Coordinates of C-alpha atoms and ligand atoms in Angstrom, one line a residue:
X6 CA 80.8 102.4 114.6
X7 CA 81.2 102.7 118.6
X8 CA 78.3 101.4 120.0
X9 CA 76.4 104.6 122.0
X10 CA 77.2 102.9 125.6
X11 CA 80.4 102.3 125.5
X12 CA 83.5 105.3 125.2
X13 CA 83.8 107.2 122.0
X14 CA 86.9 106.4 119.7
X15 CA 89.2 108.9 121.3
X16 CA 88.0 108.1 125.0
X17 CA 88.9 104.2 124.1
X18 CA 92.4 105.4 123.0
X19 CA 93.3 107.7 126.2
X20 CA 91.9 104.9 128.9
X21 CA 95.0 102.6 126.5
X22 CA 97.5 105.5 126.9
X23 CA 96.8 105.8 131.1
X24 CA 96.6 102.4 131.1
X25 CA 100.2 102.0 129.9
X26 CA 101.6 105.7 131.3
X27 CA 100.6 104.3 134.6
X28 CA 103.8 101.9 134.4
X29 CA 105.8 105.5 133.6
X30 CA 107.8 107.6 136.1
X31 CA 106.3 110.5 133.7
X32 CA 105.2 114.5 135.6
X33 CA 101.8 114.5 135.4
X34 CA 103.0 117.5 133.1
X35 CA 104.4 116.0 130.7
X36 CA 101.7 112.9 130.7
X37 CA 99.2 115.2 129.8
X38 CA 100.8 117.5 127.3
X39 CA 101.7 114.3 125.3
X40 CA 97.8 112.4 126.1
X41 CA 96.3 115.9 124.3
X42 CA 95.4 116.5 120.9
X43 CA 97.6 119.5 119.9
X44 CA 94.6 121.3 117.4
X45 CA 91.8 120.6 115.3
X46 CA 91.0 122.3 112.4
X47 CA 87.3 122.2 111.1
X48 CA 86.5 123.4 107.8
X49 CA 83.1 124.2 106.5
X50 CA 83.3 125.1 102.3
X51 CA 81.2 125.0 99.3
X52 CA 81.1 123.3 96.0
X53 CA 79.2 124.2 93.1
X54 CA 77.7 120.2 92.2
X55 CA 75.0 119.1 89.6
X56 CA 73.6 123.3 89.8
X57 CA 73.5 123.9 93.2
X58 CA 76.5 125.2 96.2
X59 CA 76.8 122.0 98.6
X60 CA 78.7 122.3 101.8
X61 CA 81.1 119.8 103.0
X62 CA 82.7 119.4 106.6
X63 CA 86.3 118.6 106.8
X64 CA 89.3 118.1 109.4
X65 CA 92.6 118.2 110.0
X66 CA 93.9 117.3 113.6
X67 CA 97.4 117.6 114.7
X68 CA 98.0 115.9 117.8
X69 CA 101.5 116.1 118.6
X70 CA 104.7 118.3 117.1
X71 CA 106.9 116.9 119.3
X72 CA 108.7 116.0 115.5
X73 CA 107.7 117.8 112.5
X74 CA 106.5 116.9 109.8
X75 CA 103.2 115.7 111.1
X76 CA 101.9 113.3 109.4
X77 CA 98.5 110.9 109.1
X78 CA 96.2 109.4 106.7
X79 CA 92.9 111.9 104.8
X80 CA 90.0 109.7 105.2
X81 CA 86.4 110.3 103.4
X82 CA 83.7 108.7 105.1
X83 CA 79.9 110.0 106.3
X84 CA 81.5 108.6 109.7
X85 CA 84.1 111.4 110.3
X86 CA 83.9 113.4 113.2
X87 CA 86.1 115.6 115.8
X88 CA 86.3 112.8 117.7
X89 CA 87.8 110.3 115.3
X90 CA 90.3 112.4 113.9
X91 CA 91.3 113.1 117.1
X92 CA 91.7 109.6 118.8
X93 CA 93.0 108.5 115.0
X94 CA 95.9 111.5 114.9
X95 CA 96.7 110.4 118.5
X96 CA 97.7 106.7 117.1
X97 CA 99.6 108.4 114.3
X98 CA 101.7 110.1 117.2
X99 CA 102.3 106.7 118.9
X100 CA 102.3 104.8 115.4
X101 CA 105.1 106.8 114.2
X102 CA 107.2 106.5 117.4
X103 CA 106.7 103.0 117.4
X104 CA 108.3 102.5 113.9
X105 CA 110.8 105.4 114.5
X106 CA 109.6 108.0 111.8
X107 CA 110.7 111.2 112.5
X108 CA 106.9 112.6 112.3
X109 CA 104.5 114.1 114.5
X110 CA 100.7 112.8 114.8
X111 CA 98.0 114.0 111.8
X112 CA 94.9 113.2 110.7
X113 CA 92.2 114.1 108.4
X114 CA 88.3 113.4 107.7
X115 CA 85.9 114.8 105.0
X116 CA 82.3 114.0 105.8
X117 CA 81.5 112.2 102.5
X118 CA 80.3 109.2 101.1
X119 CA 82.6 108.7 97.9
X120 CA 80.4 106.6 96.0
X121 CA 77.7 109.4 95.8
X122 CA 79.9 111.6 93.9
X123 CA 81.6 110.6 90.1
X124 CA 85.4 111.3 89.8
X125 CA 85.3 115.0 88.1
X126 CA 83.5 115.9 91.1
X127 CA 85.4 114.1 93.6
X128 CA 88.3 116.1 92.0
X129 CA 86.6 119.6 92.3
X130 CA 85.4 118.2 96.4
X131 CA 89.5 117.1 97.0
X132 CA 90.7 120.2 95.5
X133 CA 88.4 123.2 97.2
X134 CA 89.7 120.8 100.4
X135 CA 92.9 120.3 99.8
X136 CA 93.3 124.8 99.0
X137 CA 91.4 125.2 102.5
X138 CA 94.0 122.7 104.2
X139 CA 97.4 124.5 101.7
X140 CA 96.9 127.7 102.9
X141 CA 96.7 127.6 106.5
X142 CA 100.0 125.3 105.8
X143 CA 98.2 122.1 107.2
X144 CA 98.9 120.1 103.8
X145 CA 103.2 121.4 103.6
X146 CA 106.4 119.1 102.4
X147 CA 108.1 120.6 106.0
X148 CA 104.6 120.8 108.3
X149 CA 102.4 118.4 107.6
X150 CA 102.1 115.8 105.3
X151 CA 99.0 113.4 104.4
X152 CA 98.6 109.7 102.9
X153 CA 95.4 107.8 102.2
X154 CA 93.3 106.1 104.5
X155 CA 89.9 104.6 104.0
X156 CA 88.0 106.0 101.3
X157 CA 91.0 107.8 99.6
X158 CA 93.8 106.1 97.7
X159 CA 96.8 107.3 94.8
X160 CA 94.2 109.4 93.2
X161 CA 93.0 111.9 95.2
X162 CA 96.7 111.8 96.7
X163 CA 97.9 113.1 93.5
X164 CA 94.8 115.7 92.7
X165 CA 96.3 117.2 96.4
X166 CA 99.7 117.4 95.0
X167 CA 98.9 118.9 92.1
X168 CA 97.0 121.2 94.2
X169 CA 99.6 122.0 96.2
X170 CA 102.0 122.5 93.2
X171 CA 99.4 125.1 91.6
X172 CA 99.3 127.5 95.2
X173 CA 103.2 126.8 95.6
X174 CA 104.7 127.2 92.0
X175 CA 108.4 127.8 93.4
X176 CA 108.6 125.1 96.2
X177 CA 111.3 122.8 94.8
X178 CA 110.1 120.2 97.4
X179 CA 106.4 120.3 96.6
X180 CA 106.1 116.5 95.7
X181 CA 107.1 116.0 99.3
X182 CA 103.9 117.7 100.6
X183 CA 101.9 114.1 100.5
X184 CA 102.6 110.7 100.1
X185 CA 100.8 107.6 98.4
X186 CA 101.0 109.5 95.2
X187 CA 101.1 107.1 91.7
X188 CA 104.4 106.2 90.9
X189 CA 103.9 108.9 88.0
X190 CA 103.5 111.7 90.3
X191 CA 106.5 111.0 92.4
X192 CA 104.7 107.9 94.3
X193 CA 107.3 105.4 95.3
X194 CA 107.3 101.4 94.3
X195 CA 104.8 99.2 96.8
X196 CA 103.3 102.3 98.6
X197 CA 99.4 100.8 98.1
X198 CA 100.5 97.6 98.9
X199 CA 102.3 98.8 101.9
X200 CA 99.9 98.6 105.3
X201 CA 98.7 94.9 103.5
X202 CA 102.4 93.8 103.4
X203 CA 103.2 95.5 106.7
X204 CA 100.5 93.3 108.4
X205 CA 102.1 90.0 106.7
X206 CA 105.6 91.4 108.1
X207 CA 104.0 92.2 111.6
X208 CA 102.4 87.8 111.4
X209 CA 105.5 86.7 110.4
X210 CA 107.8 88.2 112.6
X211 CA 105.3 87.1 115.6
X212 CA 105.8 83.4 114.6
X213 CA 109.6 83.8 114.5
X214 CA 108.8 83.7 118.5
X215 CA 107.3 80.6 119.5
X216 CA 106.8 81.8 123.2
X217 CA 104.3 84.5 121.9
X218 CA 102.9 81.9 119.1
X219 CA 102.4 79.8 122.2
X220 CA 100.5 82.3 124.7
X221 CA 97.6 82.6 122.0
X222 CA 97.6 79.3 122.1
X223 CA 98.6 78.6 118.9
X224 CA 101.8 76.5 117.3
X225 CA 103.7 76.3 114.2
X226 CA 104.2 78.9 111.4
X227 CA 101.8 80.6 109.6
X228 CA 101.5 77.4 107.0
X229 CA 97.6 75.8 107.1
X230 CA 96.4 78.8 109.8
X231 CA 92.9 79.7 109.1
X232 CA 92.2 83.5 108.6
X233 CA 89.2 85.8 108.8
X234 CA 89.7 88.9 106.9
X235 CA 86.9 92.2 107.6
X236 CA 87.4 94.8 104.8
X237 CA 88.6 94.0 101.6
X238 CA 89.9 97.4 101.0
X239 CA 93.2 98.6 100.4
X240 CA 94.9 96.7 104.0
X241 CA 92.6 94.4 104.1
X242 CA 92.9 93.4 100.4
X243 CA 96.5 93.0 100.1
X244 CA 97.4 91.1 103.8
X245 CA 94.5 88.5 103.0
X246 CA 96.4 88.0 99.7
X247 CA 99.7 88.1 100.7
X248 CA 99.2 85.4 103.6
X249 CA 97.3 83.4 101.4
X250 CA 99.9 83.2 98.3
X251 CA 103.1 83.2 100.4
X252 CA 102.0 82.1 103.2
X253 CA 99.9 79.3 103.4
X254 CA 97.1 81.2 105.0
X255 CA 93.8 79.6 104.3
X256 CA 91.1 82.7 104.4
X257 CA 88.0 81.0 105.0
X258 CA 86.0 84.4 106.2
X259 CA 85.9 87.8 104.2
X260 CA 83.4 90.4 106.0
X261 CA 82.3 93.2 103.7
X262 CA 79.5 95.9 103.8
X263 CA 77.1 93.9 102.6
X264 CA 78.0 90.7 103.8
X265 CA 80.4 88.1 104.6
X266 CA 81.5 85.0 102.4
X267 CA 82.7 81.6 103.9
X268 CA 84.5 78.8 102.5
X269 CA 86.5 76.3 105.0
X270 CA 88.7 75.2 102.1
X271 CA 89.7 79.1 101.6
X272 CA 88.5 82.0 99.3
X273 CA 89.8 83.0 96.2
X274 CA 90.6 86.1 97.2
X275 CA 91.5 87.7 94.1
X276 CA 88.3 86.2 92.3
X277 CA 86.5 87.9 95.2
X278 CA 87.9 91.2 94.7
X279 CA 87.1 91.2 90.9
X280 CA 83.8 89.9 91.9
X281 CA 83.7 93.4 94.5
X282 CA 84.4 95.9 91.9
X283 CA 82.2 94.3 89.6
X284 CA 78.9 94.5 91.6
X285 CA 80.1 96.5 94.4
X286 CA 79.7 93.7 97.1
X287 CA 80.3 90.4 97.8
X288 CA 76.7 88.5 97.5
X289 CA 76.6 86.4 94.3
X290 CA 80.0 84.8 94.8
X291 CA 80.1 82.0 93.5
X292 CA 83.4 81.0 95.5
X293 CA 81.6 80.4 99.1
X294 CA 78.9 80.3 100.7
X295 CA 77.1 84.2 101.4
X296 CA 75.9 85.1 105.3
X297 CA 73.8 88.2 105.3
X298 CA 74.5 89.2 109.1
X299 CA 78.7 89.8 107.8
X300 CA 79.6 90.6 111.3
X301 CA 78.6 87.3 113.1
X302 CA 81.5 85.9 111.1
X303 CA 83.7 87.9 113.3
X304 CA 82.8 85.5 116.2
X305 CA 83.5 82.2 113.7
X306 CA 86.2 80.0 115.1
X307 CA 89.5 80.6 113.0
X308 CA 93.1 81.0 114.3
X309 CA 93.7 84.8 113.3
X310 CA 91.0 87.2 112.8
X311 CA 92.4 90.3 110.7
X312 CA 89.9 93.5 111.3
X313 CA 90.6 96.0 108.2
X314 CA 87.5 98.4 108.1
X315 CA 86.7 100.8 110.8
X316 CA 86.8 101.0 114.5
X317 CA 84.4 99.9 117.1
X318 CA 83.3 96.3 115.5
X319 CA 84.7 94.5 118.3
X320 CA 82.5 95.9 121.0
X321 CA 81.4 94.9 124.3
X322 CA 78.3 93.6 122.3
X323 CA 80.1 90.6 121.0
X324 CA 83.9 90.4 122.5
X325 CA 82.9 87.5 124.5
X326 CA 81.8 85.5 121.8
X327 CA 85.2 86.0 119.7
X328 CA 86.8 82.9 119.5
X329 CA 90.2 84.0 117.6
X330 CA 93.0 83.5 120.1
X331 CA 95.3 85.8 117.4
X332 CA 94.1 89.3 116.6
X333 CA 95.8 91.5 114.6
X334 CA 94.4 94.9 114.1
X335 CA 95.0 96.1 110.6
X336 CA 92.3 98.8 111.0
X337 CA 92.4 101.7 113.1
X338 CA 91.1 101.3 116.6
X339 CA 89.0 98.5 115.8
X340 CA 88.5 96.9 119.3
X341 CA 86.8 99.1 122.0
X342 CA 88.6 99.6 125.4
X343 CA 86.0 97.7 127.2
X344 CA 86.4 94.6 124.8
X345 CA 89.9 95.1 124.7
X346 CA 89.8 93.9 128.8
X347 CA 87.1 91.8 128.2
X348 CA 89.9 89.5 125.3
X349 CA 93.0 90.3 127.6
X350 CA 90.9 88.5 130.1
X351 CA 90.2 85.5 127.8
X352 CA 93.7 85.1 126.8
X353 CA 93.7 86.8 123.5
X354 CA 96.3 87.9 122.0
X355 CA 96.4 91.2 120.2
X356 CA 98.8 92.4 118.2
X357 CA 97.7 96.4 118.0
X358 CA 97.3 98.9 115.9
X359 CA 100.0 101.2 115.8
X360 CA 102.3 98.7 115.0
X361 CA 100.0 96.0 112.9
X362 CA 98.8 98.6 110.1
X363 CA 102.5 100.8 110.5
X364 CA 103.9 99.7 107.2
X365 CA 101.4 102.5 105.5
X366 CA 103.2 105.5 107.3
X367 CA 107.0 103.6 106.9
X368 CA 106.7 103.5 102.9
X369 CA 105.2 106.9 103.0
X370 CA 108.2 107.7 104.8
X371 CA 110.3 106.5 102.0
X372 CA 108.6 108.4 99.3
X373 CA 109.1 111.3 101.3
X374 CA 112.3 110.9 101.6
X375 CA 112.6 110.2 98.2
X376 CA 110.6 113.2 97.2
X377 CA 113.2 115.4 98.8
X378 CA 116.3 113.8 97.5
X379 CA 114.7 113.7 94.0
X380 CA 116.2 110.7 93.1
X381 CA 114.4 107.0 92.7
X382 CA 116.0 104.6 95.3
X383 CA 118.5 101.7 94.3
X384 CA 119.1 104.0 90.8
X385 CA 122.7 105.1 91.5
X386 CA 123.7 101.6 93.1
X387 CA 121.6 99.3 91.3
X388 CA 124.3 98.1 88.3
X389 CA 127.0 98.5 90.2
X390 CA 126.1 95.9 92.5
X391 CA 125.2 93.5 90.0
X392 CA 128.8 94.3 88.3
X393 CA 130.0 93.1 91.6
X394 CA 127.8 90.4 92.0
X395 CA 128.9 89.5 88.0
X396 CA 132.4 88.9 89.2
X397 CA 131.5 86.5 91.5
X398 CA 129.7 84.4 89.4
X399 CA 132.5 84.6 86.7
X400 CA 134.2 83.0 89.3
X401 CA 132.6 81.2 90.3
X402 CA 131.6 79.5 86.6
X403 CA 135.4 78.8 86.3
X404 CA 135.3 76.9 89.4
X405 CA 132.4 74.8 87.9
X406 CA 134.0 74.6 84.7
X407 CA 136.7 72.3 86.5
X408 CA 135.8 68.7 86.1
X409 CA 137.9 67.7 88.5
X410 CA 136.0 70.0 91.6
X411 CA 132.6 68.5 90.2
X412 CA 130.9 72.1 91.0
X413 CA 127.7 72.7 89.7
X414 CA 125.6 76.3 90.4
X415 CA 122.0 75.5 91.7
X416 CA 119.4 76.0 89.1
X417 CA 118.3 79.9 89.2
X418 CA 121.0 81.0 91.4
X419 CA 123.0 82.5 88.6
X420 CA 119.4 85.0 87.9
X421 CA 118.7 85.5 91.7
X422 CA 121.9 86.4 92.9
X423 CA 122.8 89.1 89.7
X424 CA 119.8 91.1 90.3
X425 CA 120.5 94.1 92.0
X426 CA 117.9 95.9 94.1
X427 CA 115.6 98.3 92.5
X428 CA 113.1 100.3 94.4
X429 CA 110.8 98.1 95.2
X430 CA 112.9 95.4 96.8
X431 CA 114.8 98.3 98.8
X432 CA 110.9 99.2 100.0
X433 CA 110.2 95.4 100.8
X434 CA 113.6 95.3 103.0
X435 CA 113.1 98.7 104.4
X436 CA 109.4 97.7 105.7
X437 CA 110.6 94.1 106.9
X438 CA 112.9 95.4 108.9
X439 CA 111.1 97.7 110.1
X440 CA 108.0 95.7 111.2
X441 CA 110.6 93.3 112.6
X442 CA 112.9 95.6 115.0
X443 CA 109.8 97.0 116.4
X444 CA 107.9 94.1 117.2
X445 CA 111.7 92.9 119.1
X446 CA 110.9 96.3 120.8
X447 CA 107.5 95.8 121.9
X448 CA 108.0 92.2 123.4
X449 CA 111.2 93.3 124.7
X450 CA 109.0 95.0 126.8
X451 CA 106.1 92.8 127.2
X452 CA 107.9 90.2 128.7
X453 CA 110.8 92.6 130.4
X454 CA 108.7 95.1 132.1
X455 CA 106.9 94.3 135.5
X456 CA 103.8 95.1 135.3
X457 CA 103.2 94.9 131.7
X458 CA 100.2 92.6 130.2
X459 CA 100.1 92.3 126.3
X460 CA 101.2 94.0 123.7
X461 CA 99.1 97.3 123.3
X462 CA 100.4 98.4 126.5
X463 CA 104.1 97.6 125.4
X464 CA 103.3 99.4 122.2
X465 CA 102.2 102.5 124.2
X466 CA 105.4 102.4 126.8
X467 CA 107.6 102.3 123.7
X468 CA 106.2 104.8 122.0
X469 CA 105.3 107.2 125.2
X470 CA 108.7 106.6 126.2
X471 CA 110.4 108.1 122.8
X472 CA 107.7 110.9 122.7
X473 CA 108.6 112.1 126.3
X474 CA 112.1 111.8 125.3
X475 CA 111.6 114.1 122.6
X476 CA 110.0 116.7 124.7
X477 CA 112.2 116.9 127.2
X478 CA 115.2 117.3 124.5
X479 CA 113.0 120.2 123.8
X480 CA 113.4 121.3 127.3
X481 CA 109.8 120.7 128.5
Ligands
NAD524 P1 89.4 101.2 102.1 O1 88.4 102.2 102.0 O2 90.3 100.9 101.0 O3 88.7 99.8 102.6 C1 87.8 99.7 103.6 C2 87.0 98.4 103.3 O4 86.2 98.1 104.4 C3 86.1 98.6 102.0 O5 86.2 97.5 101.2 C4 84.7 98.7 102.6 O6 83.7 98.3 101.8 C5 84.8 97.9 103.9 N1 83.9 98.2 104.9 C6 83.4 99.4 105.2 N2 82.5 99.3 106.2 C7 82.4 98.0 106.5 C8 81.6 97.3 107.4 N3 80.8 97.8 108.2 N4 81.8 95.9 107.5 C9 82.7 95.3 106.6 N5 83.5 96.0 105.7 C10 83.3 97.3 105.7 O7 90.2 101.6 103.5 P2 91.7 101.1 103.9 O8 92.6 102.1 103.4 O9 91.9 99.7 103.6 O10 91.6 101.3 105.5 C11 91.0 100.3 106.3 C12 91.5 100.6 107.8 O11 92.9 100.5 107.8 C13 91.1 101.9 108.4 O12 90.9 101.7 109.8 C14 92.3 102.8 108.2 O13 92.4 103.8 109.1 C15 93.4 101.7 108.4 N6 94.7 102.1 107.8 C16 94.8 102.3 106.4 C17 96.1 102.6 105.9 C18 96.3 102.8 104.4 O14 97.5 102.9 104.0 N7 95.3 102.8 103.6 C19 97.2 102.7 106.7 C20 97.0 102.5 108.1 C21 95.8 102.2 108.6

């Protein structure tokens, strides 16, 4: 949460955007029409619950059409407000620019605390929602589209689908009106995993640059770096796991509701996980040591701190004790804009959130796409490139068949190279190139560009600098 005295959510994110539109030969027109939130949409609606009519609050905020669809993450959390939707449809606009897809900025909030609620009730809450958002066409395959964010995940995805199929019986196209659907509802391969993986994309592709790697005054690859995770949600979940595995990360801080667990010699982070669902929180893990006070562990000395909750933790209350010289914003907004100056001051280097947690709205790109052309990805290539790829090795047995060449094929080559891509390996290549080209982008920037300090302020001239673009195609 923001702390009172410092700028709410969506304040933080405009004093970014002028910061970085200051750098912009932009009319002061066009600066604001892009700066605004386009619409907000509140909805007030009853469900009949446990023999009584509650009301929930919802939203749906559309910041910019400059592309349509729009699209951006539901979220249900007793947290939602105006406010945040607002400042968190705002990054979708920028987010999506960033990454180049062709979507306008969305975003949605129910006021809700999940885990009061059981899942047939959930279902009726998501549904009487999802009807209020269908019929003013702010859930539509062509106008807007949602994903998951925190609190919401395949399930209640595919409850809005279903929805939507129910109020739209002859829309061929219906799957396409939301993505992060089960693969069973027209989901597509590695969608959950997707922000998670786009954050290890985003780490990997900084350390391909030693400059950068060297201005947070680090060295080396990501092999042996020491990590401090908050949120072990969906994003936060799946990057601690994936640095950990393939990486070499050591995770020696998780941060959780209730909690934080330490371990210098690194956290089982899958044994943590089970241990989550379980008992619902970290304390009693056997696999560290457990600190009451989670958030002091945000100010532990480690080499990348990876926030994956909610905004606002990294406040003026306790940016000048944060000793990370590498943070990568996996959340939403989770540095303030006062701390953000306070860090840039100190040397930090943040790697921001439109582009850290972008792999979430790329994959959801790809099953939207996939959900229009009906058709799984890699299926009509798939054998033929391995039929290809056959030939090859034919030949290239013969070769090794000759005594006289003394060829021999590397163990497991034969298996690698004959497997043609299926879906989920064309996902993991889409999203890596993805989180690659548009990091090149930002620090093409950050270092080109007088004038130009870090990288949220390359992020937002990129980004602003498409979005303009694609107003004044328009004509405005
Ligand atoms: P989630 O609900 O799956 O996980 C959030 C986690 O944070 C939970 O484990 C929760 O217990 C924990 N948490 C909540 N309050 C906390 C606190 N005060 N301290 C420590 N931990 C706390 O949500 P998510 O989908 O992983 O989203 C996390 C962040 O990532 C949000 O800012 C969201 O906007 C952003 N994001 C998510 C996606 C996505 O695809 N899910 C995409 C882009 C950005």
């Amino acid at each position: 949460m923001i702390p009172k005295n410092e700028p709410s959510f969506r304040q933080s994110v405009d004093m970014m955007f002028n910061r970085a539109v200051a750098l912009l030969d932009l009319s002061p027109g066009l600066e604001q029409k892009i700066r605004v939130c386009n619409s907000t949409y509140t909805v007030r609606f009853g469900v009949r619950l446990r023999g009584q009519l509650t009301t929930f609050t919802g939203y749906r905020s559309v910041h910019s059409e400059h592309m349509e669809p729009v699209k951006g993450g539901i979220r249900y959390s007793l947290g939602v407000n105006q406010d945040e939707v607002e400042a968190l449809a705002a990054l979708m606009t920028y987010k999506c620019a960033l990454v180049e897809a062709p979507f306008g900025g969305s975003k949605g909030g129910l006021c809700i605390d999940p885990r009061e609620w059981n899942e047939q009730e959930l279902e009726l809450i998501t549904r009487r929602f999802a009807y209020e958002l269908i019929k003013r066409d702010l859930i539509h395959p062509s106008q807007n589209v949602p994903a998951p964010d925190m609190g919401t995940g395949e399930r209640e995805m595919a409850w809005i689908a279903d929805q939507y199929a129910r109020m739209n019986t002859t829309d061929i196209n219906s799957r396409a009106c939301v993505t992060g659907k089960p693969l069973n509802a027209g989901g597509i391969a590695g969608r959950v995993e997707a922000t998670g993986r786009g954050v290890q994309y985003a780490l990997q592709e900084f350390f391909r640059h030693p400059e950068d790697v060297k201005i947070a005054n680090l060295a080396g690859t990501l092999d042996g770096k020491r990590v401090i995770v908050q949120g072990l949600g969906n994003v936060g979940y799946h990057a601690a796991l994936f640095l950990s595995e393939m990486d070499g990360c050591k995770v020696i801080g998780v941060i959780e509701r209730d909690g934080g667990i330490q371990n210098a010699d690194g956290i089982d982070i899958d044994a943590l996980r089970d241990h989550m669902i379980r008992t619902g929180g970290v304390a009693g893990f056997t696999g560290g040591t457990f600190i009451k006070d989670g958030a002091k562990l945000l100010e532990e000395a480690c080499d990348i701190l990876i926030p994956a909750a909610l905004e606002g933790v990294i406040n003026m209350g306790n940016a000048a004790r944060i000793k990370a010289p590498l943070i990568i914003e996996a959340a939403n907004g989770p540095i303030t804009a006062g701390a953000d100056e306070v860090l840039r001051n100190k040397g930090t280097v943040i790697i921001p959130d439109m582009y850290a947690n972008a792999g979430g709205v790329t994959v959801s790109y790809f099953e939207w796409v996939k959900n229009l052309s009906h058709i799984r990805f890699g299926r009509m290539q798939r054998r033929q490139e391995e039929g290809r790829h056959q030939l090859l090795i034919d030949e290239l047995e013969r070769l090794s068949n000759d005594k006289q060449l003394g060829w021999e094929l590397s163990p497991g080559f034969k298996e690698q190279y004959l497997r043609g891509a299926g879906e989920l390996e064309l996902v993991r290549s889409g999203l890596d190139d993805t989180m690659r080209i548009a990091y090149q982008n930002m620090r093409e920037v950050w270092h080109g560009k007088e004038g130009v300090t870090d990288l949220r302020m390359a992020a937002y001239l990129v980004s602003i600098g498409r979005v303009a673009a694609s107003y004044r195609a328009k004509g405005l």
